[in-house]
Short mmCIF file of C-alpha atoms in Angstrom, two decimals:
data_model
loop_
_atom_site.label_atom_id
_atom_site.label_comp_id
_atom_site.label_asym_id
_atom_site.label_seq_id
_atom_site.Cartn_x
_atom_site.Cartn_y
_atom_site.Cartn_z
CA UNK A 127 -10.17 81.19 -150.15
CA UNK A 128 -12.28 82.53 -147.14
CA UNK A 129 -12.04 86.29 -146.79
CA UNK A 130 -10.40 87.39 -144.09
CA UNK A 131 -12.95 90.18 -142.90
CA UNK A 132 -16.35 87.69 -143.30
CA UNK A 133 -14.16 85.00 -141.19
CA UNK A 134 -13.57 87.32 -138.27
CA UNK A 135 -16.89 89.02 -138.01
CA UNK A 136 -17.99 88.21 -134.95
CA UNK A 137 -14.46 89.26 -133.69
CA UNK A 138 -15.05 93.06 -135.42
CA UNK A 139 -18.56 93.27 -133.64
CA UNK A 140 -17.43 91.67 -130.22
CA UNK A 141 -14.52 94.21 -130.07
CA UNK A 142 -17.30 97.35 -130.91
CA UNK A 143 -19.50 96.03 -127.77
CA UNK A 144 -16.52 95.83 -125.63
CA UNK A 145 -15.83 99.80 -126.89
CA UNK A 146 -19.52 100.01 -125.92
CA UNK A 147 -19.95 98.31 -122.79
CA UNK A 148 -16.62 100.33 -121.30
CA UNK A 149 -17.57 104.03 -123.00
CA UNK A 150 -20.82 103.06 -120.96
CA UNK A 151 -19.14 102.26 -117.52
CA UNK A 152 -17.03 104.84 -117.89
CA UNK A 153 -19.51 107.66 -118.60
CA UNK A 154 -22.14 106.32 -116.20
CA UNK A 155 -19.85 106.24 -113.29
CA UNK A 156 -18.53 109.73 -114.12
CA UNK A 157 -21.68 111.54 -114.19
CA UNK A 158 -22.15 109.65 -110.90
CA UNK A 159 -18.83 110.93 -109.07
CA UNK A 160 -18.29 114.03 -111.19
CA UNK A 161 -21.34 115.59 -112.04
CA UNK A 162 -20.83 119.41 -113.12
CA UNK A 163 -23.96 121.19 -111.61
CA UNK A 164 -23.64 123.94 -113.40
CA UNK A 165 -24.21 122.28 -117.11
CA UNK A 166 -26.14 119.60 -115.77
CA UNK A 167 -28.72 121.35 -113.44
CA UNK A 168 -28.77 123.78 -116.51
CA UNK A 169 -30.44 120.93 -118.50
CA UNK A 170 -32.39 119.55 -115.71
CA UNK A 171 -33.91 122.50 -115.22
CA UNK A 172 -34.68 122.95 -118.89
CA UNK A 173 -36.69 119.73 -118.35
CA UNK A 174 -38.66 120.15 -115.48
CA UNK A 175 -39.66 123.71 -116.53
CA UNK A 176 -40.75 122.49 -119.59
CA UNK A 177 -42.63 119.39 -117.91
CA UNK A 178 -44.43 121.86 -115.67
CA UNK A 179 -45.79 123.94 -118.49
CA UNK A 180 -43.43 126.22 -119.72
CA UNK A 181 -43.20 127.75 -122.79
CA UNK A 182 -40.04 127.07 -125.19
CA UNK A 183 -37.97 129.83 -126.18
CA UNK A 184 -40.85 132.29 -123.94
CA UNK A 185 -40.34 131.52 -120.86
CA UNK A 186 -37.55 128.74 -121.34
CA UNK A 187 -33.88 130.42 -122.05
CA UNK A 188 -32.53 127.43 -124.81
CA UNK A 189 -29.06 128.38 -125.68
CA UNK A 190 -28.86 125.38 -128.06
CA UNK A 191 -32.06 124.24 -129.58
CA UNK A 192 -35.05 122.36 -127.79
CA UNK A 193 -34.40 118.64 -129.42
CA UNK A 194 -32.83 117.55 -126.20
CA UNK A 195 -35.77 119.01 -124.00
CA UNK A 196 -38.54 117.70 -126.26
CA UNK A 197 -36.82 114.59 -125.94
CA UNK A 198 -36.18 113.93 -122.54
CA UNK A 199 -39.55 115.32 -121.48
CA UNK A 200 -41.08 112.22 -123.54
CA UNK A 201 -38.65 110.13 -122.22
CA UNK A 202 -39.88 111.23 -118.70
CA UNK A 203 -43.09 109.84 -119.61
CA UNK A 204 -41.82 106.40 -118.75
CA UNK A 205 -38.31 107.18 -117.11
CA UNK A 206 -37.93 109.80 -114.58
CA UNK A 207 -35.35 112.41 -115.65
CA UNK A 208 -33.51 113.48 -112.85
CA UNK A 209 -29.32 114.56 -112.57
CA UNK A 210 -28.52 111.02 -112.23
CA UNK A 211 -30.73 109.53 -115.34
CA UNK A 212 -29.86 112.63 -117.48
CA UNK A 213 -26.37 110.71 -117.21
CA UNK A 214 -27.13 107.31 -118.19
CA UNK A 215 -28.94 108.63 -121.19
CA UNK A 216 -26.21 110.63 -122.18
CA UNK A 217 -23.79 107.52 -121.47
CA UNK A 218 -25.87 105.42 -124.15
CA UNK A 219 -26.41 108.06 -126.23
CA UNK A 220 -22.54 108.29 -126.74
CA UNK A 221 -21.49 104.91 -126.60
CA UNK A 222 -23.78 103.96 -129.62
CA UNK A 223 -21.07 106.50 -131.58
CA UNK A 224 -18.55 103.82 -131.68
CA UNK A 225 -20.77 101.22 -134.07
CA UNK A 226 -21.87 104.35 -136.56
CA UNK A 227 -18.25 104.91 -136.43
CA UNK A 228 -17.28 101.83 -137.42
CA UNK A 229 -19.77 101.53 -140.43
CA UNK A 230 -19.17 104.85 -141.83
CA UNK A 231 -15.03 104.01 -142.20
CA UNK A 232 -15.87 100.12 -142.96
CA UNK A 233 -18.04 101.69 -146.32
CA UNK A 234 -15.29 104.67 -146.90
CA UNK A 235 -11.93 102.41 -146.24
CA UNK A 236 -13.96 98.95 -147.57
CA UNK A 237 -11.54 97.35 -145.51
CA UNK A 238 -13.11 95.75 -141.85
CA UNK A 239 -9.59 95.62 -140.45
CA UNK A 240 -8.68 99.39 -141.15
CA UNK A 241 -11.86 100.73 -140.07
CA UNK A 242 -11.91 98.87 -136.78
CA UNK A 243 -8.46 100.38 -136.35
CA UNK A 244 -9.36 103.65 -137.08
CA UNK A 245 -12.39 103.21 -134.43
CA UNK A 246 -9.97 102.27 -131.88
CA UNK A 247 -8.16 104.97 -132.27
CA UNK A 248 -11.15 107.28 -131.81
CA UNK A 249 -12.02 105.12 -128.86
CA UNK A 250 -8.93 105.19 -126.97
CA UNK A 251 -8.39 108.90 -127.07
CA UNK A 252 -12.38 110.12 -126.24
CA UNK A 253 -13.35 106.99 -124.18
CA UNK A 254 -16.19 108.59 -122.64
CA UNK A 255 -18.41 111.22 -121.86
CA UNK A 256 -18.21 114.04 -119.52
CA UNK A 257 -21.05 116.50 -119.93
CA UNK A 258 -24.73 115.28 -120.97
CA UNK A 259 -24.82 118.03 -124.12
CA UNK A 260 -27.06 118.21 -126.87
CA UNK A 261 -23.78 117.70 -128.82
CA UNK A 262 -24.37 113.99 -127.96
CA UNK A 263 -27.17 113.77 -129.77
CA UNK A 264 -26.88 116.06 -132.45
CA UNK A 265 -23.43 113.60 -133.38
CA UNK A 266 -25.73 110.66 -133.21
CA UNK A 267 -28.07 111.84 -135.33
CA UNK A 268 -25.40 113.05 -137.96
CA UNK A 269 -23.18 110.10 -138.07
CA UNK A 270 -26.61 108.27 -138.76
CA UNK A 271 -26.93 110.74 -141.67
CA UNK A 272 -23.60 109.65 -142.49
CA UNK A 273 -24.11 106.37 -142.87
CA UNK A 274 -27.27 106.58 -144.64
CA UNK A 275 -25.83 109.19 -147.29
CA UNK A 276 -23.12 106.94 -148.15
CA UNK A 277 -25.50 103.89 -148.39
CA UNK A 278 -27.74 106.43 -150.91
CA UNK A 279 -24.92 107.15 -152.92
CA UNK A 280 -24.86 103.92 -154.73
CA UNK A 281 -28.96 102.92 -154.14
CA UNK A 282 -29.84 106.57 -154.95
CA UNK A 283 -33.32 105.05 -153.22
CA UNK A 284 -35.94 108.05 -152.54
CA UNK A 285 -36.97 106.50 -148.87
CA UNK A 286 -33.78 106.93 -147.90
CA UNK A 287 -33.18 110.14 -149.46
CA UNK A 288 -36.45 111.62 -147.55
CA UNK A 289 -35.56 109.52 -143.95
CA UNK A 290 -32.14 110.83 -144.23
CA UNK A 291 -32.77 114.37 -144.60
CA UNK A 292 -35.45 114.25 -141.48
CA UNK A 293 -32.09 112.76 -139.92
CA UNK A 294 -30.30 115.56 -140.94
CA UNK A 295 -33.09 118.10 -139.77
CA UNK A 296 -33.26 116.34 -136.23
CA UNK A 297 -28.95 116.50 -136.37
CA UNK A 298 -29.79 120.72 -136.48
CA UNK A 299 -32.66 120.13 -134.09
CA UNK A 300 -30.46 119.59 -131.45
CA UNK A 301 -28.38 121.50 -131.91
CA UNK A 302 -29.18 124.70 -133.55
CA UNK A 303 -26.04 126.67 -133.75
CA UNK A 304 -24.56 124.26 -135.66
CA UNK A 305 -26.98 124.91 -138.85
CA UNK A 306 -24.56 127.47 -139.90
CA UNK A 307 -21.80 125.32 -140.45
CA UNK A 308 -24.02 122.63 -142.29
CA UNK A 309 -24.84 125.31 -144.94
CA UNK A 310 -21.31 126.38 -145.08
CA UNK A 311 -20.29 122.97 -146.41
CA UNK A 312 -23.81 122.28 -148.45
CA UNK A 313 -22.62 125.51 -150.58
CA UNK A 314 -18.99 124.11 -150.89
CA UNK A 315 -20.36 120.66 -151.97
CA UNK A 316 -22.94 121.63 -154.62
CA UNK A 317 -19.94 124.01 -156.03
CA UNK A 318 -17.85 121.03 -156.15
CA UNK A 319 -20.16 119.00 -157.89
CA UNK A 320 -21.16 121.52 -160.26
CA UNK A 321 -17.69 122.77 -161.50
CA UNK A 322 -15.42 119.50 -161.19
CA UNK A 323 -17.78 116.81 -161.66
CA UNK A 324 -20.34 118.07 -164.58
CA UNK A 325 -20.78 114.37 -165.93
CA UNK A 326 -21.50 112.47 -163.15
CA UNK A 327 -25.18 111.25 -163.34
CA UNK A 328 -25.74 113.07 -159.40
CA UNK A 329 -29.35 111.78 -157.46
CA UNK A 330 -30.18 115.23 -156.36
CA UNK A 331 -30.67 116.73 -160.15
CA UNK A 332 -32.75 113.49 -160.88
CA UNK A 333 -34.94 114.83 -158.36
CA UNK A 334 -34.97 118.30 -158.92
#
């Protein structure tokens, strides 16, 4: 009997570019007819300060990190970052969310059907994007971390473990302020680990 979630596939990953290809439309066209000068030039000028010469954190006021500046100033190397490109960046940058998404539940539900479900559902109510944040890519970066953690947890593989925590550096990189809730939950998880599950054979003690 042919399983029902290798059968359909192509269906799962036709449906995710769809999510893609709208979230893209969508967020493009909105930071086309509703840009929000006062976030947006904010960045911009980040950018072009920093392209001229400026100093991070000296003569640059970074309220969130400099990941996104360093980033878009290379990008500006070979595509001009301006109010409208800042957008279409952004755009891609959220619309990738939807396949990460998609993984992560597909390895935590093991069911195809459920986790493209539960995607929808995330779809349909935060189609797209409205504000080109360093949130954007701070969430990339940690639902990549995500998926990579969960893939280590059975491979306990040492390349992974190392690419996954520069991951999760570049996931605080980004977005600086939100390193605080990150240790937070690293305290609550080795507590967890330590008191309830003593006998499990756990990567990170291998190591250490």
């Amino acid at each position: 009997m042919i399983n029902i979630d290798k059968k359909y596939d192509f269906v799962y990953y036709l449906i995710l570019v769809v999510f893609f290809a709208v979230s893209f439309f969508f967020s493009k066209q909105y930071s086309i007819f509703n840009t929000d000068f006062i976030h947006w030039s904010f960045i911009l000028e980040q950018v072009v300060s920093y392209l001229n010469g400026n100093q991070l954190y000296k003569d640059i006021f970074l309220q969130y990190g400099e990941g996104q500046i360093v980033f878009l100033s290379l990008i500006d190397r070979f595509y001009k970052i301006d109010i409208y490109t800042l957008g279409i960046i952004s755009s891609i940058v959220f619309s990738l969310k939807f396949f990460l998404v998609f993984q992560i539940l597909k390895k935590i539900i093991t069911s195809k059907v459920l986790a493209l479900i539960c995607t929808s559902l995330i779809f349909f109510s935060i189609t797209y994007s409205q504000i080109p944040w360093p949130d954007l890519y701070s969430g990339l970066f940690l639902l990549i971390f995500f998926y990579l953690f969960i893939i280590n947890f059975e491979k306990q593989n040492l390349f992974i473990t190392i690419f996954s925590s520069f991951i999760f550096f570049l996931t605080i990189y980004f977005r600086n302020t939100y390193v605080l809730n990150f240790i937070l939950s690293f305290i609550v998880y080795f507590f967890y680990e330590t008191l309830f599950i003593k006998k499990r054979n756990i990567y990170i003690y291998k190591i250490f």
